[in-house]
Coordinates of C-alpha atoms in Angstrom, one line a residue:
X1 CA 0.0 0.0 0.0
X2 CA 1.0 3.6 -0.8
X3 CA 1.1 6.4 1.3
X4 CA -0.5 9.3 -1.3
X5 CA -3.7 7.6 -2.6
X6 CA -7.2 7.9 -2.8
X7 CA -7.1 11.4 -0.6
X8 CA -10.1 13.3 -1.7
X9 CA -10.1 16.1 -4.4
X10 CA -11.6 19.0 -1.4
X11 CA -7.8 18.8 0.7
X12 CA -6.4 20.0 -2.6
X13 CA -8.7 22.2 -3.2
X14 CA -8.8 24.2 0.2
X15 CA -4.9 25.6 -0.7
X16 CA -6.9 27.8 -3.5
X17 CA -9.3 29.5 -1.1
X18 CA -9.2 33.3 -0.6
X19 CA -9.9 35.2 3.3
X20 CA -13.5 36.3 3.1
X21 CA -12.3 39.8 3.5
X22 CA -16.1 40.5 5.4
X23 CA -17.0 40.7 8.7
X24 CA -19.1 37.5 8.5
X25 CA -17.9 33.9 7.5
X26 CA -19.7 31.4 5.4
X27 CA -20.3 28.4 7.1
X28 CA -20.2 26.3 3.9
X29 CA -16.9 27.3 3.0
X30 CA -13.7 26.4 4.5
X31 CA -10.8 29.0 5.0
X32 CA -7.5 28.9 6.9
X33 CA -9.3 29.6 10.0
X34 CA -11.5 27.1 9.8
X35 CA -9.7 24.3 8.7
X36 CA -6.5 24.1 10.7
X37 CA -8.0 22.1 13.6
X38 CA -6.7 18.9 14.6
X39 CA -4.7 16.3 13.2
X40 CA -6.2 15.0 10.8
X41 CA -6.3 18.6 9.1
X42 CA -2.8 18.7 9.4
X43 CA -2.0 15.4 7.1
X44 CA -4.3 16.4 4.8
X45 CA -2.5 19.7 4.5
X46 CA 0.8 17.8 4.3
X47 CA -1.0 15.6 1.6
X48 CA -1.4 18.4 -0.6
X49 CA 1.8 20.0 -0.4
X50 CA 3.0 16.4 -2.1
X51 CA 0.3 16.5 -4.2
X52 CA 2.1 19.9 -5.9
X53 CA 5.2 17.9 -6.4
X54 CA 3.9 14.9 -7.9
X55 CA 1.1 16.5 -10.3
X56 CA 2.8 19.7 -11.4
X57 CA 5.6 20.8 -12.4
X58 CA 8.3 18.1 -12.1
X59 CA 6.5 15.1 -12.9
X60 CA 3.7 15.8 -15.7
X61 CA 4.7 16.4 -19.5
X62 CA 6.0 20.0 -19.0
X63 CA 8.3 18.9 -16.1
X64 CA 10.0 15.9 -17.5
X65 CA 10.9 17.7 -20.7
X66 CA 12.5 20.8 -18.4
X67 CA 14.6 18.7 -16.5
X68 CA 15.5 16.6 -19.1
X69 CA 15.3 18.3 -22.9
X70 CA 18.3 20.7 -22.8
X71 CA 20.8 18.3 -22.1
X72 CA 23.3 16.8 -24.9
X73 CA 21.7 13.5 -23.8
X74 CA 18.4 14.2 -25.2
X75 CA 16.5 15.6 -28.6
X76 CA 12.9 17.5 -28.1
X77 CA 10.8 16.9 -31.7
X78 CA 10.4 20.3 -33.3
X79 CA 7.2 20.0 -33.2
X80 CA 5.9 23.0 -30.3
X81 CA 7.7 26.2 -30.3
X82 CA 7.2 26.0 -26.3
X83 CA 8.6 23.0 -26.1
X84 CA 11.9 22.7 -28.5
X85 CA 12.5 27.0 -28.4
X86 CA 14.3 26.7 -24.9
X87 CA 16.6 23.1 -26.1
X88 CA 17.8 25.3 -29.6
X89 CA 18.1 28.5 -26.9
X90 CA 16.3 30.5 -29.0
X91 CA 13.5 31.1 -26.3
X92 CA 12.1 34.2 -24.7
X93 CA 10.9 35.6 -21.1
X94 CA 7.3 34.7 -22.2
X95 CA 7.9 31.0 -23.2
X96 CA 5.1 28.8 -21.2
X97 CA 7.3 26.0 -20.2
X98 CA 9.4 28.0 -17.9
X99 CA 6.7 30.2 -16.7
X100 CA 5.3 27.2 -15.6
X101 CA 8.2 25.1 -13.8
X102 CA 7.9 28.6 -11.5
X103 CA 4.4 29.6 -10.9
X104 CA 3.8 25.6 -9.9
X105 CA 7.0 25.8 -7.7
X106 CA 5.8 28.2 -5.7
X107 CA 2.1 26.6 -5.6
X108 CA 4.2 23.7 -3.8
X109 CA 6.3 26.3 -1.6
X110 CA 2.5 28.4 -0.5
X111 CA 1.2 24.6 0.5
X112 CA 4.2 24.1 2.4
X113 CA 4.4 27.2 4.6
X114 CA 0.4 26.9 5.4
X115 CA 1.5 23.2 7.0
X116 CA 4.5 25.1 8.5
X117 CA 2.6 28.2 9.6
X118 CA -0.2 25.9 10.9
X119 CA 0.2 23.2 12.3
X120 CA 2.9 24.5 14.7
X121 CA -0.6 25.8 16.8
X122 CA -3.0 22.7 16.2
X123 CA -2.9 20.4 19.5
X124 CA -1.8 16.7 18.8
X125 CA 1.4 14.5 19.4
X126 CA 4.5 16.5 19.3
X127 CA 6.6 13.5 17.5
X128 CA 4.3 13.4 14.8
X129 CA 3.9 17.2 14.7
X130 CA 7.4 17.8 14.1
X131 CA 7.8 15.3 11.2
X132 CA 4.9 16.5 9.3
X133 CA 6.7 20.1 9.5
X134 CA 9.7 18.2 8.7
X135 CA 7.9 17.0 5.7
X136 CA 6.5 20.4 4.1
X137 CA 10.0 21.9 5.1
X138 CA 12.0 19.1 2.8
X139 CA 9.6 19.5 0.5
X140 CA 9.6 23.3 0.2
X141 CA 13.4 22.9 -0.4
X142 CA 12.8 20.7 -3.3
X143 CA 10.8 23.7 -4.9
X144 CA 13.4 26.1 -4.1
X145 CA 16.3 23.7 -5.3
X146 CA 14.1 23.4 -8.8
X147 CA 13.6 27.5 -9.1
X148 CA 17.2 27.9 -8.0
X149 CA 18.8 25.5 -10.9
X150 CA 16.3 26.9 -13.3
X151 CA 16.1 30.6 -13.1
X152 CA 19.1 31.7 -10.6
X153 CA 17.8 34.7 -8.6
X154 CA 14.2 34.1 -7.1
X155 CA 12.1 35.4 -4.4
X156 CA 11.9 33.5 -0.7
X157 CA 9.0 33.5 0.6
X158 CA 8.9 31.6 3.3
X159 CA 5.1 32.6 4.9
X160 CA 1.4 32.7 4.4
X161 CA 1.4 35.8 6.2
X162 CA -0.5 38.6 4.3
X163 CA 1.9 41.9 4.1
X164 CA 2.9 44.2 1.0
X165 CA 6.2 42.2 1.1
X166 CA 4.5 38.7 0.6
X167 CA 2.3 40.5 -2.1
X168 CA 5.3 41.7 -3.9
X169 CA 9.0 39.7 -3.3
X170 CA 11.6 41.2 -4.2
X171 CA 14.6 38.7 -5.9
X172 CA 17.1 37.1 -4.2
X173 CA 20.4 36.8 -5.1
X174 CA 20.7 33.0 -5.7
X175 CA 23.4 32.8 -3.2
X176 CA 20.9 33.3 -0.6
X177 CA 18.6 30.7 -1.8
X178 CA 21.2 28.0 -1.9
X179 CA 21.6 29.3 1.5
X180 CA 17.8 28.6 2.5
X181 CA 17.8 25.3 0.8
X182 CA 21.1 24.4 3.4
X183 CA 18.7 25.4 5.8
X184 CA 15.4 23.7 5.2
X185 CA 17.0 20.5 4.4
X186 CA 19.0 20.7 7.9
X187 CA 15.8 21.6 9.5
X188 CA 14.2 18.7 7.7
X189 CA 17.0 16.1 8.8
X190 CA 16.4 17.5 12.1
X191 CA 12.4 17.0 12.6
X192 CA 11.8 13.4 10.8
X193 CA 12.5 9.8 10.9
X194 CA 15.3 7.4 9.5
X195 CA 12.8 5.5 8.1
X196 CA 9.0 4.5 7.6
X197 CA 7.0 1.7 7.0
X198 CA 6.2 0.1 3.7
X199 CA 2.7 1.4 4.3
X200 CA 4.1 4.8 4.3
X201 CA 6.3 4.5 1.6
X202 CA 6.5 7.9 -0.4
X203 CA 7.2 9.8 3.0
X204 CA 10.1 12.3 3.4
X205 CA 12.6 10.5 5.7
X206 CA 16.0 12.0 7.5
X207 CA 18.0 10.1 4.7
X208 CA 16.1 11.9 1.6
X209 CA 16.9 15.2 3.9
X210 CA 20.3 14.5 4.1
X211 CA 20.7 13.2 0.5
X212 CA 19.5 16.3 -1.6
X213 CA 21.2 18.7 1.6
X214 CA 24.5 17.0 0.1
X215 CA 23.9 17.3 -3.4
X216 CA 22.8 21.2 -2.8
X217 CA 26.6 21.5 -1.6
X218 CA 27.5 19.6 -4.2
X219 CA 26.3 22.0 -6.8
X220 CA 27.9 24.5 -4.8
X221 CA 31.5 22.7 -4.5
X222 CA 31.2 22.4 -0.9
X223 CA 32.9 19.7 -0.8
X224 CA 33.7 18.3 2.9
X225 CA 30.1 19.2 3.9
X226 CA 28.6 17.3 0.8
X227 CA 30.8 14.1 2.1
X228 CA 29.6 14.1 5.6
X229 CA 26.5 13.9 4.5
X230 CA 26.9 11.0 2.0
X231 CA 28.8 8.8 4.6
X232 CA 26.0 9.3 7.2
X233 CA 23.6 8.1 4.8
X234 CA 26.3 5.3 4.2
X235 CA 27.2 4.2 7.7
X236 CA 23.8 4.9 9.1
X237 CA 21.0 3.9 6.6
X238 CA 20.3 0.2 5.2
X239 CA 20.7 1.5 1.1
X240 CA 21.9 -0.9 -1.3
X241 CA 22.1 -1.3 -5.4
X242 CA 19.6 -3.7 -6.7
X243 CA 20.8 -6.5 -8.9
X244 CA 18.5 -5.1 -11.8
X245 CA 19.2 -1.9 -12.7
X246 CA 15.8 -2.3 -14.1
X247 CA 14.0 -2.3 -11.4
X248 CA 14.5 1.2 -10.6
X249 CA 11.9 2.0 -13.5
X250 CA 8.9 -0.4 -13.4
X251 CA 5.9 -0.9 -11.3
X252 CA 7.7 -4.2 -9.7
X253 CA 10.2 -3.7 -7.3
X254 CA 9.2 -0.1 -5.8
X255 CA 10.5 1.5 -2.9
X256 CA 13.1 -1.0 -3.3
X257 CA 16.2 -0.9 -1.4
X258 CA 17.9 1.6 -3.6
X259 CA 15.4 4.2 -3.3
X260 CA 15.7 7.2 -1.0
X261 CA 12.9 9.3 -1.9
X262 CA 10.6 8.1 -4.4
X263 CA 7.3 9.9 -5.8
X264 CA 4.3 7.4 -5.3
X265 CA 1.9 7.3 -8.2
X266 CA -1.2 5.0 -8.3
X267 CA -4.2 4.1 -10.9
X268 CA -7.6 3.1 -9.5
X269 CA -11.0 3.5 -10.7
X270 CA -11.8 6.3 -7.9
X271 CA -8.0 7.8 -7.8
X272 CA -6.0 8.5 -11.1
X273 CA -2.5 9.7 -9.8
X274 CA -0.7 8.7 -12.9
X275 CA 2.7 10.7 -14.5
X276 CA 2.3 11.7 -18.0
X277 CA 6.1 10.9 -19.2
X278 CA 4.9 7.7 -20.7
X279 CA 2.3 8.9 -22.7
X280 CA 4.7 11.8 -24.2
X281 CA 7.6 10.1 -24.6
X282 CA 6.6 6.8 -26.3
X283 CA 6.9 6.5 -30.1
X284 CA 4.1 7.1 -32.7
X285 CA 1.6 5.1 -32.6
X286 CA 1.5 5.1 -29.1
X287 CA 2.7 8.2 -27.7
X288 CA 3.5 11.9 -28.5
X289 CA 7.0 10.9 -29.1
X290 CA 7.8 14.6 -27.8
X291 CA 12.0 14.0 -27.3
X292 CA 13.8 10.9 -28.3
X293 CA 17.6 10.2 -27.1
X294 CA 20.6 11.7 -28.5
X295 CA 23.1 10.0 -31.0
X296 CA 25.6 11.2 -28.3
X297 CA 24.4 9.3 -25.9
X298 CA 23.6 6.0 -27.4
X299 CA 27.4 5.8 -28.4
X300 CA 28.2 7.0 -24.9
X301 CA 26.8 3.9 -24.1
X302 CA 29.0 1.4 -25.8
X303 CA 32.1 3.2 -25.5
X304 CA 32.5 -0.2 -23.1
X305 CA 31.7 -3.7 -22.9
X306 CA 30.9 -5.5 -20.1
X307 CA 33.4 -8.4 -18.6
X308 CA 30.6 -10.7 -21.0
X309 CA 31.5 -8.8 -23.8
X310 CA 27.5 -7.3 -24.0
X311 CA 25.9 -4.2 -23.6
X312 CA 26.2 -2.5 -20.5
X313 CA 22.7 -3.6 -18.9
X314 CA 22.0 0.3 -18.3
X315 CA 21.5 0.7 -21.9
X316 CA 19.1 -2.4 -21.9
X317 CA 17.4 -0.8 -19.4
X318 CA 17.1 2.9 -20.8
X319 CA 16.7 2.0 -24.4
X320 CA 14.6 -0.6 -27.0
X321 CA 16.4 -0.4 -29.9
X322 CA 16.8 -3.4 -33.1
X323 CA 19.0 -5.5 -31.3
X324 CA 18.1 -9.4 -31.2
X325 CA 15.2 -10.5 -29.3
X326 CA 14.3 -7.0 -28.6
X327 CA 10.2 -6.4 -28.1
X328 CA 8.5 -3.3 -27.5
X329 CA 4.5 -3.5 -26.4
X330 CA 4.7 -6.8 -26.6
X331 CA 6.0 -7.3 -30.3
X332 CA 9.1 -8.1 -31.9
X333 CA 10.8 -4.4 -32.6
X334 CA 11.4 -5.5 -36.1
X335 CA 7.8 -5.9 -36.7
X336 CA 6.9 -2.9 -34.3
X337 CA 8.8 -0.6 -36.5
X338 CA 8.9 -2.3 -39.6
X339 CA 9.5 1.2 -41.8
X340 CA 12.0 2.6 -39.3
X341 CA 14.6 0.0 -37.7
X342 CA 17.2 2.6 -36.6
X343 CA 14.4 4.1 -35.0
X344 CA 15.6 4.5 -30.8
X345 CA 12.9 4.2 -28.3
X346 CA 12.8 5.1 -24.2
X347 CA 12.2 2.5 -22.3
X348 CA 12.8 4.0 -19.2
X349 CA 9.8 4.2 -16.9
X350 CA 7.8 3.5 -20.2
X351 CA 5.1 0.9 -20.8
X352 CA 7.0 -0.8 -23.4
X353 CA 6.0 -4.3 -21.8
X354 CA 2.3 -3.8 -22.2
X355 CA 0.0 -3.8 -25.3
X356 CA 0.0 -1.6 -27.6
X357 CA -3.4 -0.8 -26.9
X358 CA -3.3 -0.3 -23.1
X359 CA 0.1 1.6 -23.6
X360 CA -1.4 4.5 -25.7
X361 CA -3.6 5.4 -22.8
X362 CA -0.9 6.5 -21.0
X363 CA -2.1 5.4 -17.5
X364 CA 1.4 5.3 -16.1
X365 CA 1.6 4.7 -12.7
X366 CA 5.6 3.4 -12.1
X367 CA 7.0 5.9 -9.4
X368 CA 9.8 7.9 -10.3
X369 CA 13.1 7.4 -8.2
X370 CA 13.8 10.8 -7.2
X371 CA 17.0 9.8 -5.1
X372 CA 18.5 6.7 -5.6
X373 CA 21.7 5.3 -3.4
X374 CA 23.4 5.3 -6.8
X375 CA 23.0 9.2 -6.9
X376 CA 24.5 9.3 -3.1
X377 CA 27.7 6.6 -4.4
X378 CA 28.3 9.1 -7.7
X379 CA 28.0 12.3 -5.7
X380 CA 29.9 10.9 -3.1
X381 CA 33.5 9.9 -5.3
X382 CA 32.6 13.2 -7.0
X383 CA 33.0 15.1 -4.0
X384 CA 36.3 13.3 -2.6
X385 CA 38.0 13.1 -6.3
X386 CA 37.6 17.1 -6.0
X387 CA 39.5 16.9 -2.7
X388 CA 42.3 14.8 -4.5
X389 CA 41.1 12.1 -2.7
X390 CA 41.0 9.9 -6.2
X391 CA 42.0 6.9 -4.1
X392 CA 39.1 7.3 -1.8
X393 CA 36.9 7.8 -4.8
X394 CA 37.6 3.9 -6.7
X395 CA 35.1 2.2 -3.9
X396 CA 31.8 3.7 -4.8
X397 CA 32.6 4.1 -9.0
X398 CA 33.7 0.6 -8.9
X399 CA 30.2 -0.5 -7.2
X400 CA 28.3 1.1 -10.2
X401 CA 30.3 -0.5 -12.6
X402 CA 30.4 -4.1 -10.6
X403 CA 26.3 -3.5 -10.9
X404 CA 26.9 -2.4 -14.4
X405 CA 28.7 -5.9 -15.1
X406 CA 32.0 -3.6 -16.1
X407 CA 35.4 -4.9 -14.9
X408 CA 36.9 -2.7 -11.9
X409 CA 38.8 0.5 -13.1
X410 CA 42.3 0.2 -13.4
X411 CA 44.7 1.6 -10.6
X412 CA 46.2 4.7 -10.9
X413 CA 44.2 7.3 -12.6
X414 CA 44.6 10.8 -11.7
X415 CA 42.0 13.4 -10.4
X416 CA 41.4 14.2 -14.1
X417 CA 41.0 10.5 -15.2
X418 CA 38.6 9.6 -12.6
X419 CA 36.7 12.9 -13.2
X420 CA 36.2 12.0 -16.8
X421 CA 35.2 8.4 -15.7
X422 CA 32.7 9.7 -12.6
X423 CA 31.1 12.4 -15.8
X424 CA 30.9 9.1 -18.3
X425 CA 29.1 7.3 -15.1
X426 CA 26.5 9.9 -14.5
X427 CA 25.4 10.1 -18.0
X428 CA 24.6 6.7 -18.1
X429 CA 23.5 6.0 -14.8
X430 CA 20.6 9.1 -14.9
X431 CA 20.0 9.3 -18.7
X432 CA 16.4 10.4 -18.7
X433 CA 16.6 11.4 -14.9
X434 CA 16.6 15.1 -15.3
X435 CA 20.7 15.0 -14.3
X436 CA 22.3 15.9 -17.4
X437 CA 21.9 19.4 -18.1
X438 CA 22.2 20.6 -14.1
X439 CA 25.6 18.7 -14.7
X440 CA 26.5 20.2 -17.9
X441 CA 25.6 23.8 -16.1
X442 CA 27.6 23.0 -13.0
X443 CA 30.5 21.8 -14.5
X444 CA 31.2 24.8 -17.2
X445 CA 31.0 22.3 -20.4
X446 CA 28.2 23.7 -22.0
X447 CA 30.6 25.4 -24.8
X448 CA 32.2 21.9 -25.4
X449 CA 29.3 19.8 -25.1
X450 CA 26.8 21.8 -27.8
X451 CA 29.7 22.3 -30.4
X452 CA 30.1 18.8 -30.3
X453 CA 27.9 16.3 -29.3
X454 CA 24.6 18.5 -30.8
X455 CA 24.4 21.3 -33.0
X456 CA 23.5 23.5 -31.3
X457 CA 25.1 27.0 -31.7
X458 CA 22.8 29.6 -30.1
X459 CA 24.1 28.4 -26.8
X460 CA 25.4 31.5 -24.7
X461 CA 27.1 30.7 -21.3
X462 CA 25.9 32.1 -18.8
X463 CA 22.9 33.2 -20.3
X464 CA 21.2 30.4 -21.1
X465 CA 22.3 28.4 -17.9
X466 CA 19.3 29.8 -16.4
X467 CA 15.7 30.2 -18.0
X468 CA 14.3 34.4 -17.4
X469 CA 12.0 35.4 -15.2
X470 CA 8.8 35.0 -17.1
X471 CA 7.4 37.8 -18.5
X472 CA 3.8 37.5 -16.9
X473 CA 5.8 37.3 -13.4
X474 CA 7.7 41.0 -14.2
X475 CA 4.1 42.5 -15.4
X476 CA 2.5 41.2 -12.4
X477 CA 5.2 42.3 -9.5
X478 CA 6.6 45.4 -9.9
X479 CA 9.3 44.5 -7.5
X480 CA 10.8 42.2 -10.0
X481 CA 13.6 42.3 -12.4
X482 CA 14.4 40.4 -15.2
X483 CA 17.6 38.5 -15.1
X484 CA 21.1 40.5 -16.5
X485 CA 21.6 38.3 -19.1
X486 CA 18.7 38.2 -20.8

């Protein structure tokens, strides 16, 4: 059983309600001062604060192709100006997929401080009112982590207190957001539990606090803090790879005992929590086909054999392509794409083992892995390489390639050699996982990286590292500026 289902549409709903700015209330409608009342208004709160983060904007169509689409690992169809403008870097303040990613972040951040400012007064058990704090705090850095990759400078807002200032934010310097995010993951860590049980699977726990706290100072080159934080979820939690790669990406095997924060999707009759990305990312015929991978990438991919001399089982697992006894929806690939055989489909979290008929409805319910312990191992020999600690740094590369079937990396590389092999292990680890352009941004390679792996000139560093403020946020706050570069 899942934490996050079947949670009626009205404790979603009571986040969009205005003050009644008259004397008198209506007793039919339910406002912040009638709703925050006991417990059982306060997890139903905290309900829809991960409802924001699961049905908006990191895990429907829009979100997927943001995270993923301007990487070198990935090709948006020119099909939707919206879509493809930002991946050529041709876009503009007003595109719709950017202003998106932010007006849905801070939906998620508003959510999470009414939990915060709330339930701190509602009388209940004090263990349990600290973790569901814990909860909407973690979760609030996830939104600002997202604005702060995406767009640089942002405004904090960090209350549901009504004042000119709340009305009107001014930007921060980004800087000072990184600084926030320190600090609600910290608090996070601080308020909830190691772990849950499987029958609250989906939950927040101290290791998913500690895990994104150490990749925010990763992004930042922080290095020693980013490593204490990836040995105490090491030495302290019970994370391991699973044999099957696969497994990370399919309904079976969920909340496995690789995943550290997972987002829990579910399909009944009565509660349709599903993700879109299968839907818009299968091949026509079945899907909207709306990015397909990279040349780049699939030859990134056999650059090496494993010890059997095959394909390293990641690409297996993140591609269907015409290799023998491949099937996609339950058909030979030949005969699937009989008029295109170099065609290359995803078959990460798709529905590429279920007819072709049920696939095209795109009921996708297979939880997306937003942590895995594979993310802590590659951070983790990231972060001591950069502190010449290459020696340090073969132990956790070597288990991704033991996992990977690859033979154990040969003794003596230098910090540069096992950079270049901890960058070629990333890219095929988290193809598809919303990893590669946040890498290509953080480690300065953009210049490199669009010249040659894709054609993609318009690229501007700096610039383009960060989507602008949208346009309809500038006209509606006056406080607001757009961004110096564009």
């Amino acid at each position: 059983m899942k934490y996050l289902i079947c949670i009626i549409i009205a404790t979603v709903i009571i986040f969009t309600s205005c003050d009644d700015f008259l004397e008198l209330e209506d007793p039919t409608k339910i406002t912040n001062t009638t709703f925050w009342k006991n417990v059982d208004d306060a997890e139903k709160g905290l309900v829809a604060v991960y409802s924001a983060l699961k049905q908006t904007f990191l895990f429907n169509m829009q979100g997927i192709k943001n995270l993923n689409c301007r990487g070198d690992d990935v090709i948006a169809r020119l099909q939707n100006p919206n879509i493809f403008n930002p991946d050529l870097f041709i876009n503009t303040p007003s595109n719709s997929f950017a202003r998106k990613m932010w007006e849905e972040a801070y939906v998620l951040i508003y959510r999470a401080n009414q939990v915060i400012d709330n339930v701190a007064e509602i009388e209940m058990n004090e263990t349990r009112k600290d973790e569901i704090i814990g909860e909407a705090t973690f979760l609030r850095g996830i939104a600002y982590f997202v604005l702060v990759t995406n767009f640089g400078d942002v405004p904090i807002v960090l209350s549901t207190v009504q004042s000119e200032e709340n009305l009107y934010p001014l930007l921060s310097s980004k800087e000072n957001v990184w600084k926030q995010i320190y600090t609600d993951f910290s608090e996070a860590k601080s308020k909830l539990k190691e772990n849950v049980a499987q029958s609250e699977a989906g939950r927040a726990t101290k290791f998913a606090a500690s895990a994104f706290l150490g990749k925010a100072y990763l992004y930042n080159k922080e290095w020693s803090k980013a490593i204490a934080e990836f040995e105490y979820i090491q030495s302290q939690g019970d994370f391991d790879l699973v044999a099957d790669v696969n497994d990370n990406f399919t309904n079976s095997n969920e909340n496995n005992v690789e995943s550290i924060f997972e987002i829990q999707f579910n399909y009944f009759e009565t509660s349709k929590q599903i993700t879109n990305r299968a839907k818009h990312f299968a091949p026509p015929g079945v899907g909207y086909y709306v990015a397909t991978p990279s040349p780049w990438i699939f030859e990134e991919f056999q650059k090496e054999k494993t010890i059997d001399g095959d394909f390293d089982p990641r690409m297996y697992a993140t591609f269907i392509w015409n290799y023998e006894g491949a099937t996609i929806y339950q058909q030979p690939f030949a005969e699937f794409f009989s008029s295109s055989l170099d065609y290359i489909a995803w078959k990460k979290y798709q529905l590429w083992d279920l007819p072709k008929s049920e696939a095209s409805l795109g009921r996708s319910d297979r939880n997306e892995r937003m942590m895995r312990f594979s993310h802590v191992l590659l951070m983790y020999a990231e972060a001591l390489n950069e502190l010449n600690r290459t020696e340090d740094a073969y132990t956790p590369v070597n288990r991704i390639r033991e996992r990977a079937n690859l033979p154990q990396l040969n003794a003596g590389l230098d910090q540069q050699e096992m950079r270049q092999e901890i960058r070629h292990q990333r890219a095929l680890e988290f193809c598809f996982e919303g990893e590669r352009w946040y890498d290509i941004v953080r480690w300065e390679i953009g210049n490199h990286v669009f010249a040659e792996n894709l054609d993609r000139p318009n690229y501007v560093k700096g610039k383009h590292d960060y989507f602008p403020v949208p346009q309809s946020e500038l006209d509606a706050n006056p406080n607001l500026i757009q961004n110096s570069n564009w």
